[in-house]
């Protein structure tokens, strides 16, 4: 792309669009960009800062994408109540099967939500959150309004995903175990996050009028920094994490869900998310010999 006839002033910012396109095979590439002869000057006293580069990945395949919604909120935050109760909760009734949702209860306004954890504080710092409520969909900030939620959702649903993501978990007493499988269609560095959430909590209600809270983050596995991955196109990666939740704010172990998502920390873009499927253990029991008539049966046997 050649741009001519420009007169760019010192320290002026000039934005341009490269109209040319390239067609690449799947893989990882370095895209190099540079400028020369600015304003007709062939000499530059500092040529070292005239070039920039970035790594781009061309995916070998695509699949359906599940948008991730992250909400920073608090039971001591007056504006959080109308957003959660009047905007997000009714919207989730219709769209709960289309998205994943994590809510981080924050430590302000003072005295802060009783279910605030340091792991939520790490996610707050990651996005630079300075006020609640705050809404992030697929790693991008959106207004805490019905319009903002819809805009983020529509943008996510219009995207393709470049990796398959599945997970299962088991719960035994106060322990949880999670298995994750990631099959990438791109190569590069990513971070996988495993988030244990409680579907509905009540005991963190304080001053803003909310009496129940949904998808509240209880624990991040192994921690809020997640697991750093160097994914290679087509090579499946599995993760296994366990935790004892007896010291967390969990109200009912039977009310837990697990959200898994993979994020690019360079851009904060979410590449895929999913809910984990719970694995219910089967219990073997000794039974007496059973004779049935007629034989063969119709296919249904009832044991009392």
XYZ file of C-alpha atoms in Angstrom:
304
model
C 0.000 0.000 0.000
C 1.555 3.237 -1.148
C 0.334 6.544 0.279
C 1.382 9.739 -1.491
C 0.732 13.448 -1.194
C 0.760 13.379 2.608
C 2.053 16.123 4.857
C 2.213 14.681 8.379
C 3.239 17.137 11.075
C 5.722 16.324 13.797
C 4.059 14.206 16.558
C 0.887 13.979 14.490
C -0.995 10.658 14.504
C -2.024 9.418 11.069
C -4.256 6.366 10.715
C -4.512 4.471 7.457
C -6.125 1.328 6.104
C -4.160 -1.171 4.080
C -6.389 -2.122 1.150
C -4.272 -5.035 -0.054
C -5.137 -8.554 1.108
C -3.114 -11.725 1.493
C -4.092 -15.380 1.266
C -2.019 -17.589 3.565
C -1.950 -21.264 4.384
C -2.651 -22.234 8.034
C 0.262 -21.467 10.305
C 2.058 -18.784 12.271
C 3.557 -15.756 10.488
C 5.372 -12.573 11.379
C 3.801 -9.490 9.829
C 6.324 -6.679 9.380
C 5.315 -3.058 8.836
C 7.576 -0.115 8.111
C 7.482 3.419 6.752
C 9.986 5.349 4.691
C 10.432 8.677 2.896
C 7.996 10.460 5.224
C 7.064 13.831 3.729
C 9.576 13.125 0.981
C 12.553 12.965 3.345
C 14.810 10.059 2.426
C 16.929 10.371 5.580
C 15.754 9.619 9.112
C 17.901 10.423 12.134
C 16.298 7.572 14.127
C 15.540 4.714 11.695
C 15.280 2.134 14.507
C 11.709 3.166 15.341
C 10.367 3.000 11.776
C 9.518 -0.703 11.849
C 6.983 -2.724 13.802
C 6.093 -6.394 13.687
C 3.462 -8.722 15.041
C 2.714 -12.431 14.941
C -0.447 -13.480 13.137
C -1.978 -16.936 13.144
C -3.986 -18.419 10.293
C -6.404 -21.047 11.601
C -6.695 -24.477 10.029
C -10.355 -24.843 11.012
C -13.225 -23.093 12.756
C -16.068 -24.094 15.047
C -18.973 -22.439 16.849
C -18.032 -19.854 19.440
C -19.582 -19.477 22.916
C -19.339 -15.889 24.221
C -18.022 -15.300 27.746
C -19.640 -12.661 29.964
C -17.662 -11.385 32.958
C -19.325 -8.993 35.414
C -17.663 -7.071 38.228
C -20.246 -6.233 40.875
C -20.927 -5.948 44.623
C -23.850 -6.280 46.982
C -22.815 -2.877 48.424
C -23.023 -1.139 45.032
C -26.366 0.668 44.468
C -26.120 0.789 40.627
C -25.273 -2.915 40.520
C -28.734 -3.950 41.677
C -30.750 -2.561 38.743
C -28.226 -3.868 36.231
C -28.158 -7.363 37.697
C -31.858 -7.662 38.527
C -33.510 -5.687 35.732
C -31.093 -6.116 32.827
C -28.772 -9.105 33.058
C -30.909 -11.656 34.918
C -33.944 -11.339 32.595
C -31.633 -11.429 29.582
C -29.927 -14.589 30.843
C -33.276 -16.373 31.110
C -33.465 -16.277 27.325
C -29.764 -16.660 26.515
C -28.333 -18.886 29.270
C -27.698 -21.724 26.810
C -25.803 -19.455 24.401
C -23.185 -17.933 26.718
C -21.054 -18.569 29.782
C -21.223 -16.194 32.755
C -18.880 -15.377 35.636
C -19.520 -12.728 38.292
C -16.712 -11.357 40.444
C -17.954 -9.808 43.698
C -15.810 -6.784 44.542
C -14.518 -5.226 47.773
C -16.081 -1.821 47.260
C -18.040 0.362 47.879
C -17.020 -0.228 51.487
C -17.435 -2.476 53.328
C -17.563 -4.521 50.099
C -19.229 -7.755 49.147
C -18.668 -10.527 51.734
C -17.843 -12.917 48.890
C -14.983 -10.855 47.511
C -11.782 -12.865 47.027
C -8.232 -11.943 46.060
C -8.714 -13.959 42.854
C -11.497 -11.591 41.860
C -9.094 -8.756 42.581
C -6.600 -10.248 40.130
C -9.220 -10.255 37.359
C -10.147 -6.702 38.287
C -6.527 -5.601 37.852
C -6.230 -7.585 34.609
C -8.966 -5.497 32.993
C -8.219 -2.270 34.874
C -11.677 -2.135 36.453
C -12.150 1.015 38.529
C -15.924 1.126 39.049
C -18.806 -1.297 39.453
C -20.860 -2.579 37.840
C -18.508 -3.270 34.964
C -19.200 -5.589 32.042
C -16.753 -7.460 29.825
C -17.867 -9.705 26.994
C -15.163 -11.724 25.250
C -12.501 -9.605 26.937
C -13.933 -6.263 25.755
C -15.659 -3.590 27.836
C -19.344 -2.875 27.206
C -21.860 -0.519 28.789
C -23.856 -1.972 31.677
C -27.123 -1.529 29.811
C -29.428 -3.748 27.803
C -27.926 -2.215 24.671
C -24.401 -3.018 25.870
C -25.234 -6.628 26.705
C -26.931 -7.132 23.345
C -24.066 -5.516 21.437
C -21.473 -7.738 23.095
C -23.573 -10.827 22.606
C -24.198 -10.105 18.912
C -20.499 -9.490 18.325
C -19.636 -12.785 19.970
C -22.263 -14.793 18.125
C -20.979 -13.416 14.815
C -17.489 -14.784 15.489
C -15.929 -18.106 14.635
C -13.921 -20.005 17.241
C -10.481 -21.386 16.506
C -10.429 -24.164 19.084
C -12.619 -26.913 20.500
C -13.092 -26.821 24.265
C -14.757 -29.436 26.475
C -14.664 -30.093 30.207
C -16.060 -32.415 32.843
C -15.978 -32.225 36.624
C -16.789 -34.320 39.661
C -17.741 -33.250 43.177
C -17.096 -35.332 46.271
C -17.827 -33.823 49.683
C -15.892 -30.510 49.603
C -13.575 -31.511 46.758
C -13.923 -30.710 43.073
C -11.936 -32.172 40.183
C -11.984 -30.771 36.651
C -10.796 -32.297 33.375
C -10.359 -29.998 30.352
C -9.629 -30.848 26.725
C -8.451 -28.186 24.255
C -7.991 -28.846 20.543
C -6.592 -25.700 18.900
C -6.784 -24.756 15.234
C -4.130 -22.069 15.716
C -0.614 -21.999 17.136
C 0.467 -19.597 19.840
C 0.578 -18.673 23.532
C -2.698 -18.700 25.441
C -3.972 -18.909 29.016
C -6.621 -21.369 30.170
C -8.863 -20.403 33.089
C -11.026 -22.761 35.136
C -13.619 -20.958 37.267
C -15.846 -22.575 39.880
C -19.073 -20.583 40.236
C -22.115 -21.045 42.419
C -25.350 -20.827 40.473
C -27.259 -18.945 43.189
C -26.074 -17.450 46.495
C -27.988 -15.606 49.194
C -25.729 -15.064 52.195
C -23.693 -12.263 50.625
C -26.727 -9.936 50.507
C -25.999 -6.625 52.225
C -27.181 -3.119 51.390
C -28.096 -2.630 47.722
C -31.394 -4.514 47.685
C -30.238 -7.660 45.906
C -31.321 -10.826 47.695
C -29.844 -13.447 45.370
C -26.767 -13.551 43.182
C -25.996 -15.746 40.181
C -22.822 -17.378 38.809
C -20.701 -16.025 41.638
C -17.009 -16.907 41.332
C -15.916 -19.099 44.245
C -12.527 -20.418 43.130
C -10.207 -20.225 40.132
C -8.046 -23.235 39.302
C -5.191 -23.407 39.887
C -5.437 -19.667 40.627
C -6.512 -16.392 39.025
C -3.492 -16.363 36.696
C -4.709 -19.545 35.005
C -2.506 -22.005 33.146
C -0.095 -20.746 30.486
C -0.219 -22.828 27.310
C 1.822 -23.009 24.129
C -0.788 -24.443 21.802
C 0.079 -26.075 18.499
C -2.456 -26.366 15.714
C -4.135 -29.761 15.814
C -2.469 -30.990 19.011
C -4.964 -31.624 21.823
C -3.976 -30.484 25.320
C -5.588 -31.811 28.495
C -5.658 -30.179 31.912
C -6.571 -31.634 35.284
C -7.146 -29.529 38.386
C -8.481 -30.298 41.844
C -9.337 -28.152 44.841
C -10.828 -28.412 48.286
C -13.553 -25.779 48.624
C -14.187 -26.046 52.357
C -12.500 -22.668 52.985
C -14.420 -20.816 50.245
C -17.786 -19.036 50.318
C -19.657 -21.950 48.745
C -23.143 -22.259 50.212
C -24.151 -25.539 48.548
C -21.743 -27.904 46.821
C -24.639 -29.289 44.778
C -25.204 -25.820 43.301
C -21.790 -25.443 41.664
C -20.927 -25.063 37.982
C -17.569 -24.728 36.239
C -16.745 -22.224 33.502
C -13.657 -22.788 31.348
C -12.231 -20.236 28.922
C -9.071 -19.691 26.902
C -7.715 -16.157 26.571
C -4.951 -14.413 24.628
C -3.240 -12.204 27.215
C -1.655 -10.015 24.530
C -5.047 -8.840 23.252
C -7.340 -10.045 26.102
C -9.466 -11.725 23.430
C -11.385 -14.815 24.501
C -10.846 -17.650 22.024
C -13.407 -20.089 23.405
C -15.470 -20.796 26.521
C -17.704 -23.564 27.820
C -19.489 -24.922 30.848
C -18.146 -28.147 32.257
C -20.401 -31.206 32.344
C -20.754 -32.762 35.765
C -19.922 -36.447 35.977
C -22.237 -38.250 38.345
C -20.613 -41.323 39.867
C -22.321 -44.691 39.506
C -22.653 -46.926 42.501
C -22.466 -50.694 42.052
C -24.692 -52.825 44.259
C -25.071 -56.570 44.696
C -28.406 -57.854 43.450
C -29.931 -61.310 43.674
C -30.326 -63.472 40.600
C -33.236 -62.240 38.538
C -35.350 -64.396 36.260
C -37.582 -62.628 33.785
C -40.465 -63.775 31.643
C -41.072 -63.487 28.801
C -37.519 -63.865 27.581
C -36.433 -61.894 25.630
C -38.106 -58.916 27.269
C -39.486 -55.847 25.554
C -36.290 -54.005 26.532
C -37.347 -52.484 29.850
C -36.536 -54.022 33.243
C -37.654 -52.412 36.496
C -35.792 -53.178 39.739
C -37.536 -52.281 42.967
